[in-house]
PDB file of C-alpha atoms in Angstrom:
ATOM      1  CA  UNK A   1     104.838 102.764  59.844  1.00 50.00           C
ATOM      2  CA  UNK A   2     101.550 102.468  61.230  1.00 54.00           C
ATOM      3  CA  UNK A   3      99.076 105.409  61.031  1.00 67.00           C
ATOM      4  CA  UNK A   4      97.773 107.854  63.685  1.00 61.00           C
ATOM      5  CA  UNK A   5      94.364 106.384  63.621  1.00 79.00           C
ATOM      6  CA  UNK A   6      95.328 102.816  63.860  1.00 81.00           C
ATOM      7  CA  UNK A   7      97.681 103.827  66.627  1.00 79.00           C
ATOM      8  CA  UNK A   8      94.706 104.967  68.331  1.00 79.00           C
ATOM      9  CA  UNK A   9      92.540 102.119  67.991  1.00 84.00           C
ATOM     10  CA  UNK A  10      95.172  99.734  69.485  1.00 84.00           C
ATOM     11  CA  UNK A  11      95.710 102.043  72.497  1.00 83.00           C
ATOM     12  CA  UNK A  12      91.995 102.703  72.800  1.00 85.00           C
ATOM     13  CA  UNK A  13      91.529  99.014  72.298  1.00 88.00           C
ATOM     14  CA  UNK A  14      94.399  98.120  75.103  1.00 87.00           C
ATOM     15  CA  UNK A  15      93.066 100.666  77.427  1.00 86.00           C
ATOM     16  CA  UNK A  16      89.473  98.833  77.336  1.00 90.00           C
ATOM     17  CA  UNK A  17      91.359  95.439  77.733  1.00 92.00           C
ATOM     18  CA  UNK A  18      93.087  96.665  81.195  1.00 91.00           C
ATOM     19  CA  UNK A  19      89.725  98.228  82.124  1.00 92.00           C
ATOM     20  CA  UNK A  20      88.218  95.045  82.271  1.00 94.00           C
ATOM     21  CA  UNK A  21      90.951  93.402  84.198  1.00 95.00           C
ATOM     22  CA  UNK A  22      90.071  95.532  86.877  1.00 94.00           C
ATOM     23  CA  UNK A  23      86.781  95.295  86.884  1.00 95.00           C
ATOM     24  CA  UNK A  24      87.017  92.890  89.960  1.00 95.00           C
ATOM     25  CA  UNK A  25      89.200  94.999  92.110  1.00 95.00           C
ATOM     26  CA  UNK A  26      86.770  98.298  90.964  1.00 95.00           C
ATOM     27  CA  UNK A  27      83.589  95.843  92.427  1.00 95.00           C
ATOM     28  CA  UNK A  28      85.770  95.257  95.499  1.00 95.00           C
ATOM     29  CA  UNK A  29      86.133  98.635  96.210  1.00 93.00           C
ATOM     30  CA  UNK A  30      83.025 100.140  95.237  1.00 94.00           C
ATOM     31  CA  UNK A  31      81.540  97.463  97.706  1.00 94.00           C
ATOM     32  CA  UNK A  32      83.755  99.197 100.345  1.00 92.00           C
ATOM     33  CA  UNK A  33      82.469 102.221  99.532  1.00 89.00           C
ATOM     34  CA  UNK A  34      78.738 101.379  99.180  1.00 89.00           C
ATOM     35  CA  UNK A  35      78.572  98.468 101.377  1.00 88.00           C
ATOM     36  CA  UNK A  36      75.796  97.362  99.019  1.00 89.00           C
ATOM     37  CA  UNK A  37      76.690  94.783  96.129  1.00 92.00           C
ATOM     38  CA  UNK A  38      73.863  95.937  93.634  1.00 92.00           C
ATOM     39  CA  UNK A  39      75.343  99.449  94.479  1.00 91.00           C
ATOM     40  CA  UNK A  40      78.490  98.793  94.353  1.00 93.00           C
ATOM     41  CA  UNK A  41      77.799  97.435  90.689  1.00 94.00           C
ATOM     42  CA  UNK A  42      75.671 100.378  89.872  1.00 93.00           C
ATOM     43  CA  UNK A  43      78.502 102.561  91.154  1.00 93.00           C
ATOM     44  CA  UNK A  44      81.245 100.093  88.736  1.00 95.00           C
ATOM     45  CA  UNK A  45      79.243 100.427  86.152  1.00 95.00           C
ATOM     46  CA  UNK A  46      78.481 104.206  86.356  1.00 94.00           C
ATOM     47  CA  UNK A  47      82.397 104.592  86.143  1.00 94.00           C
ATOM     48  CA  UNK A  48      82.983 102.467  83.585  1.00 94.00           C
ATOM     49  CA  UNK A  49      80.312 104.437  81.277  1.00 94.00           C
ATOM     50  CA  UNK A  50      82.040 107.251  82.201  1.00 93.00           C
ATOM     51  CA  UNK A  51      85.801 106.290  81.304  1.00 92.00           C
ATOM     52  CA  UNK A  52      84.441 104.907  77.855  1.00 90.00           C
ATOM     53  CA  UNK A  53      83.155 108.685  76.989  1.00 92.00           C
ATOM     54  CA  UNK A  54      86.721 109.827  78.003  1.00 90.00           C
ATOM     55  CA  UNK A  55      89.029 107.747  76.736  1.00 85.00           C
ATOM     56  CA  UNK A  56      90.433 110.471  74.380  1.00 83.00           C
ATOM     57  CA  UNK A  57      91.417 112.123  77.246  1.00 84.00           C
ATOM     58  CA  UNK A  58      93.556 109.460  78.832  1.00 83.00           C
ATOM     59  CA  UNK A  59      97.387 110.540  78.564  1.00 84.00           C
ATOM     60  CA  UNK A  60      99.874 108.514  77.840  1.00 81.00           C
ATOM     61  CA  UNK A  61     101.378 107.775  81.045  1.00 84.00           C
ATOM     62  CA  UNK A  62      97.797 107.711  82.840  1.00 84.00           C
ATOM     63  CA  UNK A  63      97.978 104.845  85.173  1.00 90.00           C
ATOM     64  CA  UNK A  64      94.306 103.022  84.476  1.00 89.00           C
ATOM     65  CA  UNK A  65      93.896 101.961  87.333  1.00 91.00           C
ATOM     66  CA  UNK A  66      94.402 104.771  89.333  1.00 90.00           C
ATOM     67  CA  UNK A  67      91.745 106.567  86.839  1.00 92.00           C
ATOM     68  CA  UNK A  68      89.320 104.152  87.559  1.00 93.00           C
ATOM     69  CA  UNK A  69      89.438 103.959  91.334  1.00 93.00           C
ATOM     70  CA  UNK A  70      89.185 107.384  90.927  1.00 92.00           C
ATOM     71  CA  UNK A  71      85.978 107.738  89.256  1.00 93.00           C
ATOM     72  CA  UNK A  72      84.644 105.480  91.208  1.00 93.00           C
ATOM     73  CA  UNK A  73      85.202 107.616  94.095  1.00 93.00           C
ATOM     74  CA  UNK A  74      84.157 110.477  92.436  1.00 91.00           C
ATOM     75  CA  UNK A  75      81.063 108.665  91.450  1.00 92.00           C
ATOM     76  CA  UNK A  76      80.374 107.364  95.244  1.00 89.00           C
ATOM     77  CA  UNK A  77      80.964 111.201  96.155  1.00 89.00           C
ATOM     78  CA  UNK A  78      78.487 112.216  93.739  1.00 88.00           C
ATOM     79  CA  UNK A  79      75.562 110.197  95.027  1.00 87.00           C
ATOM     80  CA  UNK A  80      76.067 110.699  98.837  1.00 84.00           C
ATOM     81  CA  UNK A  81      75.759 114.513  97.668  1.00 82.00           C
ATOM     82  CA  UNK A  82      72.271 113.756  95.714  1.00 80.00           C
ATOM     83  CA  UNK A  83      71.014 111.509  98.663  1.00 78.00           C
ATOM     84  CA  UNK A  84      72.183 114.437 101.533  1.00 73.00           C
ATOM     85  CA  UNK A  85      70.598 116.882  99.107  1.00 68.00           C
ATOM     86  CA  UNK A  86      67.389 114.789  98.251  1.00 62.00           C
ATOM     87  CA  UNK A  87      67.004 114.381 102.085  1.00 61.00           C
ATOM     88  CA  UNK A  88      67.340 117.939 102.882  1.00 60.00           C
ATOM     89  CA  UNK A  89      64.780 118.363 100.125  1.00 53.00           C
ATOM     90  CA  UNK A  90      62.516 115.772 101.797  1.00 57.00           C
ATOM     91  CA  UNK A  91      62.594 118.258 105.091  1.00 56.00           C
ATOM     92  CA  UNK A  92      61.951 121.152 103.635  1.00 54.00           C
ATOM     93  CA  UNK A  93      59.058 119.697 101.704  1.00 55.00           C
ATOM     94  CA  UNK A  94      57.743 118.570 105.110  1.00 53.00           C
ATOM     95  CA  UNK A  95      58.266 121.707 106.665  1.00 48.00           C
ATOM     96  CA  UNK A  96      56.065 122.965 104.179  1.00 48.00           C
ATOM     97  CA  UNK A  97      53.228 120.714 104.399  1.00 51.00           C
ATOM     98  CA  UNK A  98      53.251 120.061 108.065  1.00 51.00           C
ATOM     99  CA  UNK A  99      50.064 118.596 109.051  1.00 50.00           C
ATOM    100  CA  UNK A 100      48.555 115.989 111.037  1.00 48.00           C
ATOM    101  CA  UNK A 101      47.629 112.137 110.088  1.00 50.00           C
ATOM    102  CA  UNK A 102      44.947 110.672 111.492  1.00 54.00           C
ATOM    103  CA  UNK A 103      47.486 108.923 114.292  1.00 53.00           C
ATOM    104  CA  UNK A 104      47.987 111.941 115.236  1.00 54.00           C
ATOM    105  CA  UNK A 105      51.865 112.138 114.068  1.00 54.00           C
ATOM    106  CA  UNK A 106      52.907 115.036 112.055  1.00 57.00           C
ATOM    107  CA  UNK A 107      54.332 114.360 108.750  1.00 59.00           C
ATOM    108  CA  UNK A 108      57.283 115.846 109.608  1.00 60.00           C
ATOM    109  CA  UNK A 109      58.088 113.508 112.593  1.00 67.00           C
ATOM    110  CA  UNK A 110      57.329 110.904 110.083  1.00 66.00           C
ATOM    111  CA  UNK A 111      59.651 112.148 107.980  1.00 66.00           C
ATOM    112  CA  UNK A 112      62.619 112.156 110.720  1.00 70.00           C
ATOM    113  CA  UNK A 113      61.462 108.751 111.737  1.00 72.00           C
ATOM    114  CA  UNK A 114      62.268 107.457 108.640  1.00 70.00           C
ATOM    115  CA  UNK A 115      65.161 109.349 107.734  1.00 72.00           C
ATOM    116  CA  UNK A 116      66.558 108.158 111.019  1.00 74.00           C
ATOM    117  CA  UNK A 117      65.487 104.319 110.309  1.00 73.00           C
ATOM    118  CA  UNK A 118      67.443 104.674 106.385  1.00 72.00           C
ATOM    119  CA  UNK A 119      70.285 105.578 108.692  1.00 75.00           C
ATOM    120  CA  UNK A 120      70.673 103.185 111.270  1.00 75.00           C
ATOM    121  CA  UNK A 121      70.186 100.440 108.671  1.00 70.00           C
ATOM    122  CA  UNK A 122      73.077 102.018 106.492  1.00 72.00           C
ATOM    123  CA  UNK A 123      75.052 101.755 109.729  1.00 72.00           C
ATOM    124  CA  UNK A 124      74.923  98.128 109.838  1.00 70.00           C
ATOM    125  CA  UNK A 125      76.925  95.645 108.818  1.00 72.00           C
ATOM    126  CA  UNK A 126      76.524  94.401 104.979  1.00 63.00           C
ATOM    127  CA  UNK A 127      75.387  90.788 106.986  1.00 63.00           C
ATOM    128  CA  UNK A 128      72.816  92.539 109.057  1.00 64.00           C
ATOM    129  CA  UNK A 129      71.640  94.658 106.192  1.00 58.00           C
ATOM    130  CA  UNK A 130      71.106  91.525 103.763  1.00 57.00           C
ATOM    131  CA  UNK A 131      69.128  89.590 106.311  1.00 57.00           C
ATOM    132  CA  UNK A 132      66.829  92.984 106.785  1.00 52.00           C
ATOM    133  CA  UNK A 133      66.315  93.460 103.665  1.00 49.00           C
ATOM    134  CA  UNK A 134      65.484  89.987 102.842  1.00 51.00           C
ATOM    135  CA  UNK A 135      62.409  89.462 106.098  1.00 50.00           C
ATOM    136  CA  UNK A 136      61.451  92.712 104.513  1.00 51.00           C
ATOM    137  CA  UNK A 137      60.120  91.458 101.137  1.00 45.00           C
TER     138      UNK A 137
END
């Protein structure tokens, strides 16, 4: 009769073989998500990291891939709350220091102009975003 320990291995060592199975449906959907493939990957990869440190806590009857999807969601969540909470940061920063360049602009309209730009160009299609990004460089 095998022991507890080896028992664990195998499963631990199964679970890790079905995570990378998915790993192409995770990348599909974290692209849905993200509409950004170096996101997207970031995002994967962030939930994959994460799993790893929690296997232990995978029950028996977890379905993996259900997990999975789910921290990736959870991760996706995660970051639009940093980015909503970085930009409010961003506007209260240049409420703060509202002052004048030499165009004549205020900092703070600046700051709206290019909070509004980051926006529209998330709005776009992945296609349209891509080609931006690319006359950009």
């Amino acid at each position: 009769m095998p022991r507890q320990s080896d028992k664990n291995r195998q499963r631990e060592k199964d679970l890790k073989k079905e995570m990378v199975g998915l790993l192409p449906r995770l990348r599909r959907f974290a692209r849905g998500l993200a509409k950004d493939p170096e996101l997207a990957d970031d995002l994967v990869q962030d939930a994959c990291e994460r799993a790893l440190k929690r296997l232990d806590q995978v029950r028996e009857n977890t379905r993996i891939d259900s997990w999975m999807y789910r921290i990736v969601y959870t991760r996706w969540i995660d970051r639009l709350r940093r980015q909503k909470t970085r930009n409010a940061h961003l506007i209260l920063m240049s409420d703060e220091n509202h002052q004048r360049t030499q165009d004549g602009s205020s900092t703070d309209e600046r700051l709206h102009a290019a909070l509004d730009i980051r926006t529209a160009l998330n709005a776009l299609p992945e296609v349209h975003r891509l080609v931006h990004h690319e006359h950009a460089r």
